Coordinates of N, CA and C in Angstrom, one line a residue:
M1 N 137.5 203.4 -17.5 CA 136.1 203.6 -17.5 C 136.1 204.9 -16.4
N2 N 135.7 205.7 -16.3 CA 135.6 206.6 -15.2 C 134.1 207.5 -15.6
S3 N 133.3 207.3 -13.9 CA 131.7 207.8 -14.5 C 131.5 209.2 -13.8
S4 N 132.9 209.8 -13.1 CA 132.9 210.9 -12.2 C 132.9 212.2 -13.9
G5 N 133.7 211.7 -14.2 CA 133.5 213.1 -15.1 C 134.6 213.8 -15.3
N6 N 135.7 213.7 -14.4 CA 136.8 214.9 -14.0 C 136.4 216.1 -13.8
D7 N 135.4 216.4 -12.9 CA 134.8 217.6 -12.9 C 135.3 218.3 -11.6
L8 N 136.3 219.2 -11.8 CA 137.1 220.0 -10.0 C 135.5 220.9 -10.2
I9 N 135.5 220.5 -9.0 CA 134.5 220.7 -7.7 C 135.0 222.0 -6.8
T10 N 134.7 222.8 -6.7 CA 135.1 223.8 -5.9 C 134.5 224.7 -4.5
I11 N 135.4 224.4 -3.5 CA 134.5 224.5 -2.4 C 135.4 225.8 -1.4
G12 N 135.3 227.2 -2.2 CA 136.3 228.1 -0.9 C 137.9 227.6 -1.7
S13 N 138.6 227.6 -0.4 CA 139.6 227.4 -0.9 C 140.3 226.1 -1.6
L14 N 139.1 224.6 -1.9 CA 139.5 223.8 -1.4 C 139.1 222.9 -2.6
S15 N 139.7 222.3 -3.3 CA 138.7 221.6 -4.3 C 138.9 220.4 -5.3
M16 N 138.0 219.7 -5.7 CA 138.2 218.1 -5.3 C 137.5 217.5 -7.1
R17 N 138.5 216.5 -7.0 CA 138.6 216.1 -9.0 C 138.7 214.3 -8.7
F18 N 137.3 214.1 -8.9 CA 137.0 213.2 -8.4 C 138.3 212.0 -9.8
L19 N 138.3 210.5 -9.7 CA 139.1 209.9 -10.6 C 138.2 208.8 -10.7
V20 N 138.0 208.2 -9.9 CA 137.2 207.4 -9.5 C 135.5 207.4 -9.0
D21 N 134.8 207.3 -9.6 CA 133.3 207.6 -8.8 C 132.7 205.4 -8.4
G22 N 131.9 205.8 -7.2 CA 131.4 204.6 -7.3 C 130.7 204.0 -7.8
R23 N 130.4 205.0 -9.5 CA 130.1 203.9 -10.0 C 130.6 202.9 -10.8
D24 N 132.2 203.3 -11.0 CA 133.2 202.7 -11.5 C 133.5 201.3 -10.5
T25 N 133.1 201.5 -8.9 CA 133.3 199.9 -8.2 C 132.3 199.6 -7.7
A26 N 130.8 200.0 -7.8 CA 130.3 199.1 -7.5 C 130.0 199.2 -6.1
G27 N 130.4 200.9 -6.0 CA 129.8 201.1 -4.0 C 131.2 200.8 -3.7
H28 N 132.4 200.3 -3.9 CA 133.3 200.0 -2.8 C 133.9 201.3 -2.8
M29 N 134.5 202.1 -3.7 CA 135.1 203.1 -3.3 C 135.1 204.0 -4.4
A30 N 135.8 205.4 -4.1 CA 135.5 206.6 -4.6 C 137.1 207.2 -4.3
M31 N 137.7 207.7 -5.3 CA 138.7 208.3 -5.0 C 139.3 209.7 -5.9
A32 N 139.9 211.0 -4.8 CA 139.1 211.8 -6.1 C 141.2 212.6 -5.5
E33 N 141.4 213.5 -6.0 CA 142.5 214.3 -6.1 C 142.1 215.8 -5.5
M34 N 142.3 215.8 -3.8 CA 141.8 217.2 -3.7 C 143.2 217.9 -3.1
I35 N 143.4 219.6 -3.8 CA 144.1 220.4 -3.3 C 143.5 221.7 -2.3
V36 N 143.9 222.0 -1.2 CA 144.0 222.6 -0.9 C 144.6 223.6 -0.2
Q37 N 144.2 224.7 -0.2 CA 145.5 226.0 -0.4 C 146.0 226.4 1.0
P38 N 146.9 226.8 0.8 CA 147.1 227.5 2.3 C 146.0 227.9 3.2
L39 N 146.3 227.9 4.4 CA 145.2 228.7 5.3 C 143.3 228.4 4.4
A40 N 143.4 227.5 3.7 CA 142.4 227.2 3.5 C 141.4 227.1 4.8
K41 N 140.0 228.0 4.3 CA 138.7 227.2 4.9 C 138.3 225.5 5.1
V42 N 138.8 224.7 5.8 CA 138.4 223.2 5.6 C 137.1 223.1 6.3
P43 N 136.6 221.5 5.8 CA 135.5 221.4 6.9 C 136.1 220.9 8.8
P44 N 135.2 221.3 9.4 CA 135.7 221.6 11.0 C 135.6 220.0 11.2
P45 N 136.1 219.5 12.5 CA 136.5 218.2 13.0 C 134.9 217.2 12.5
H46 N 134.7 216.5 11.6 CA 133.5 215.2 11.4 C 133.4 213.9 11.4
R47 N 132.9 213.2 11.3 CA 132.9 211.8 11.8 C 132.1 211.4 10.5
H48 N 132.5 210.6 9.6 CA 131.7 209.8 8.4 C 131.2 207.8 9.7
V49 N 130.0 208.2 9.3 CA 129.0 207.0 10.4 C 129.6 205.9 9.6
D50 N 129.4 205.6 8.2 CA 130.5 204.5 8.0 C 130.8 204.4 6.5
V51 N 132.1 205.4 6.1 CA 132.5 205.3 5.7 C 134.1 205.8 5.7
D52 N 135.6 204.3 5.9 CA 137.2 205.0 6.0 C 137.4 205.7 4.7
E53 N 138.0 207.0 5.3 CA 138.5 207.4 4.4 C 140.6 207.6 4.7
T54 N 141.1 207.3 3.1 CA 142.1 207.3 3.2 C 143.0 208.4 2.5
I55 N 144.4 209.0 3.3 CA 145.0 210.4 1.9 C 146.5 209.4 2.2
H56 N 146.7 210.1 0.9 CA 148.4 209.8 0.5 C 149.0 211.5 0.4
I57 N 149.7 211.8 0.7 CA 150.5 213.0 -0.1 C 150.6 213.3 -0.6
L58 N 150.4 213.8 -2.3 CA 151.1 213.7 -3.4 C 152.0 214.8 -3.5
E59 N 151.8 216.2 -2.4 CA 153.0 217.5 -2.8 C 152.7 218.0 -1.4
G60 N 153.7 219.2 -1.0 CA 153.6 219.5 0.3 C 152.5 219.2 1.6
S61 N 152.6 219.1 2.5 CA 151.5 219.1 3.5 C 150.4 219.2 4.5
L62 N 149.6 218.4 5.3 CA 148.9 218.6 5.9 C 149.4 218.4 7.3
T63 N 148.3 219.2 8.0 CA 148.7 218.5 9.6 C 146.8 218.4 9.6
C64 N 147.2 216.7 10.6 CA 145.9 216.1 10.2 C 145.2 215.5 11.9
R65 N 144.3 215.4 11.9 CA 144.0 214.8 13.0 C 142.6 214.0 13.2
V66 N 143.2 212.8 14.1 CA 142.1 211.5 13.6 C 142.2 210.9 15.6
D67 N 140.9 211.6 15.3 CA 140.3 211.3 17.1 C 141.6 212.0 17.6
D68 N 142.6 211.5 19.1 CA 143.3 212.4 19.5 C 144.7 212.4 19.4
C69 N 145.1 212.3 17.5 CA 146.1 211.8 17.6 C 146.2 212.8 16.3
V70 N 147.4 213.9 16.4 CA 147.5 215.2 15.5 C 148.6 214.7 14.9
S71 N 149.1 214.9 13.3 CA 150.2 214.7 13.4 C 150.4 215.3 11.9
V72 N 151.9 215.8 11.0 CA 152.0 216.5 9.7 C 152.5 215.3 8.8
L73 N 151.5 215.4 7.9 CA 151.7 214.3 6.8 C 152.4 215.2 5.6
N74 N 153.2 214.7 5.4 CA 154.4 215.4 3.8 C 154.3 214.1 3.0
K75 N 154.7 214.6 1.7 CA 155.2 213.8 0.1 C 155.3 212.7 0.6
G76 N 154.5 211.8 0.4 CA 154.7 210.1 0.2 C 153.6 209.5 1.8
D77 N 153.8 210.6 2.7 CA 152.8 209.8 3.9 C 151.5 209.5 3.3
Y78 N 150.8 209.2 4.3 CA 149.5 208.9 4.2 C 148.9 208.5 5.8
G79 N 147.6 209.1 5.7 CA 146.9 208.4 7.1 C 145.6 208.3 6.9
F80 N 145.0 207.6 7.9 CA 143.9 206.3 7.5 C 142.7 207.2 8.7
S81 N 141.7 207.4 8.8 CA 140.5 208.2 9.1 C 139.0 206.8 9.3
P82 N 139.2 206.1 9.8 CA 138.6 204.9 10.5 C 136.6 205.4 10.3
R83 N 135.9 205.1 9.6 CA 134.7 205.2 10.1 C 134.1 204.9 11.7
G84 N 133.7 206.6 11.8 CA 133.1 206.8 13.6 C 134.6 207.7 14.0
S85 N 135.4 207.8 13.6 CA 136.6 208.2 14.2 C 136.4 210.3 13.9
V86 N 136.8 210.8 14.9 CA 136.5 212.4 14.6 C 138.1 212.6 14.1
H87 N 137.7 213.4 12.8 CA 139.4 213.6 12.1 C 138.6 215.6 11.1
H88 N 140.0 216.0 11.4 CA 140.2 216.9 10.9 C 141.5 217.2 10.0
F89 N 141.5 218.1 9.2 CA 142.7 218.2 8.7 C 143.2 220.2 8.0
S90 N 144.3 220.5 8.1 CA 144.6 222.0 8.1 C 145.9 222.0 7.0
N91 N 145.6 222.9 6.1 CA 147.2 223.1 5.9 C 147.5 224.9 5.9
P92 N 148.6 224.4 7.1 CA 149.4 225.9 7.7 C 150.2 226.1 7.2
G93 N 150.7 225.7 6.3 CA 151.5 225.8 5.2 C 152.0 226.4 4.6
D94 N 152.6 227.6 3.3 CA 152.6 228.8 2.2 C 152.6 227.7 1.5
V95 N 152.1 226.6 0.9 CA 152.2 226.2 -0.4 C 150.8 224.9 -0.7
P96 N 150.6 224.9 -1.9 CA 148.7 224.3 -1.8 C 149.2 222.8 -1.6
A97 N 148.6 221.9 -0.4 CA 148.7 220.3 -0.9 C 148.1 219.9 -1.8
R98 N 148.1 218.5 -2.6 CA 147.7 217.9 -3.2 C 148.1 216.6 -2.7
V99 N 146.7 216.1 -2.9 CA 146.2 215.0 -1.7 C 145.5 213.7 -3.0
L100 N 145.8 212.3 -2.4 CA 145.3 211.6 -3.2 C 144.1 210.8 -2.0
V101 N 142.8 211.1 -1.8 CA 141.4 210.6 -1.2 C 140.7 209.5 -1.6
V102 N 140.7 208.7 -0.6 CA 140.0 207.3 -0.9 C 138.6 207.3 -0.1
F103 N 137.2 207.2 -0.5 CA 136.3 206.7 0.2 C 136.1 205.3 -0.1
S104 N 135.9 204.8 1.5 CA 135.6 202.8 1.0 C 134.7 202.6 2.5
P105 N 133.2 202.5 1.7 CA 132.5 202.0 0.6 C 132.4 203.6 -0.1
A106 N 131.8 203.7 -1.3 CA 132.1 205.5 -2.1 C 130.5 206.0 -1.8
N107 N 130.2 205.8 -0.3 CA 128.7 206.9 -0.1 C 128.8 208.3 0.2
I108 N 130.3 209.0 0.0 CA 130.6 210.3 -0.3 C 131.7 210.3 -1.4
G109 N 130.6 211.1 -2.5 CA 131.3 211.3 -3.6 C 131.6 212.6 -4.6
P110 N 131.3 212.2 -5.4 CA 131.0 214.1 -6.3 C 130.0 214.7 -5.9
E111 N 129.2 213.7 -5.9 CA 127.2 214.3 -5.6 C 127.3 215.3 -4.3
Y112 N 127.9 215.0 -3.4 CA 128.3 215.2 -1.7 C 128.5 216.7 -2.2
F113 N 129.7 216.6 -2.7 CA 130.5 218.1 -2.5 C 130.5 219.2 -3.2
R114 N 129.4 218.2 -4.9 CA 128.2 219.2 -5.8 C 127.4 219.8 -4.6
E115 N 127.2 218.6 -4.0 CA 125.3 219.8 -3.0 C 126.1 220.8 -2.1
V116 N 127.8 220.0 -1.3 CA 127.9 221.5 -0.2 C 128.6 223.0 -1.3
A117 N 129.1 222.5 -2.7 CA 129.5 223.7 -3.2 C 128.3 224.4 -3.9
D118 N 127.5 223.9 -4.0 CA 125.5 224.7 -4.5 C 125.2 225.7 -3.2
V119 N 125.3 224.3 -2.3 CA 124.6 225.4 -0.8 C 125.8 226.6 -0.5
L120 N 127.1 226.6 -0.3 CA 128.0 227.7 0.3 C 128.6 228.8 -1.1
G121 N 127.5 228.3 -2.2 CA 127.7 229.5 -3.5 C 126.9 230.0 -3.6
A122 N 125.1 229.6 -3.1 CA 124.2 230.8 -2.8 C 124.4 232.1 -3.0
G123 N 125.0 232.4 -2.0 CA 125.1 234.1 -1.5 C 124.9 234.5 -0.2
G124 N 125.7 235.3 0.3 CA 125.1 235.6 1.3 C 125.8 234.7 2.7
P125 N 125.6 234.5 3.7 CA 125.9 233.9 5.3 C 125.8 232.7 4.5
P126 N 126.5 231.7 5.0 CA 126.6 230.1 4.8 C 125.4 229.4 5.6
N127 N 124.4 228.1 5.0 CA 123.1 228.3 5.1 C 123.7 227.1 5.4
M128 N 123.8 226.8 7.3 CA 124.1 226.0 7.9 C 123.3 224.6 8.5
E129 N 122.0 225.2 8.4 CA 120.9 224.1 8.4 C 120.9 223.3 6.8
M130 N 120.8 224.2 5.9 CA 121.2 223.5 4.8 C 121.9 222.1 4.7
I131 N 123.3 223.1 4.9 CA 124.9 222.2 5.6 C 124.9 221.3 6.0
A132 N 123.7 221.4 7.1 CA 123.9 219.9 8.2 C 122.9 218.9 7.6
S133 N 122.0 219.2 6.6 CA 120.9 218.1 5.9 C 121.9 217.7 4.9
V134 N 122.3 217.9 4.4 CA 123.2 217.6 3.3 C 124.1 216.7 4.1
M135 N 125.1 217.2 5.1 CA 125.7 216.0 5.4 C 124.8 215.3 6.3
K136 N 123.7 215.1 6.6 CA 123.5 214.3 7.4 C 123.3 212.9 6.0
R137 N 122.2 213.1 5.3 CA 122.4 212.3 4.1 C 123.0 211.3 3.1
Y138 N 124.5 211.8 4.0 CA 125.9 211.6 3.1 C 125.9 210.7 4.1
G139 N 125.8 210.6 5.3 CA 126.2 209.8 6.6 C 128.2 210.6 7.4
I140 N 127.5 212.3 7.4 CA 128.6 213.0 8.2 C 128.1 213.5 8.9
E141 N 129.0 213.5 10.2 CA 128.3 213.7 11.3 C 129.7 215.3 12.3
L142 N 129.1 216.2 12.5 CA 129.6 217.5 12.8 C 130.2 216.8 14.1
A143 N 131.6 217.0 14.4 CA 132.0 216.7 16.1 C 131.8 217.7 17.2
S144 N 131.1 217.5 18.5 CA 130.4 217.9 19.2 C 131.5 218.7 20.2

């Protein structure tokens, strides 16, 4: 069963394809394949108010920060960002990173990423007020 439709959601040089939607798991978790291109512009450091995020590197590598801990994750490695922790990732390498991402519970899912893609794809400079509004609705806060 898959309610997410496997649509590719592209935000700049980052893409997400949800494999499991919260509708499939009674809201317990959502899972996506994320592709992060080399030197991609990625989300700034942020925290999820009520969602844990686990990533597993399938190909390539990412540099990840969770609170004050910075590590390089390579193929086969995983990282965990507990709810409330400030986290951030980047791909400083020269090959795309392919990552499995799990959000638990599924409060962050394809709808969030589609809304962000719509705001950023509206043309002109990014409307940061609208981005902040979308983030707030899904319990995501930028780190100060």
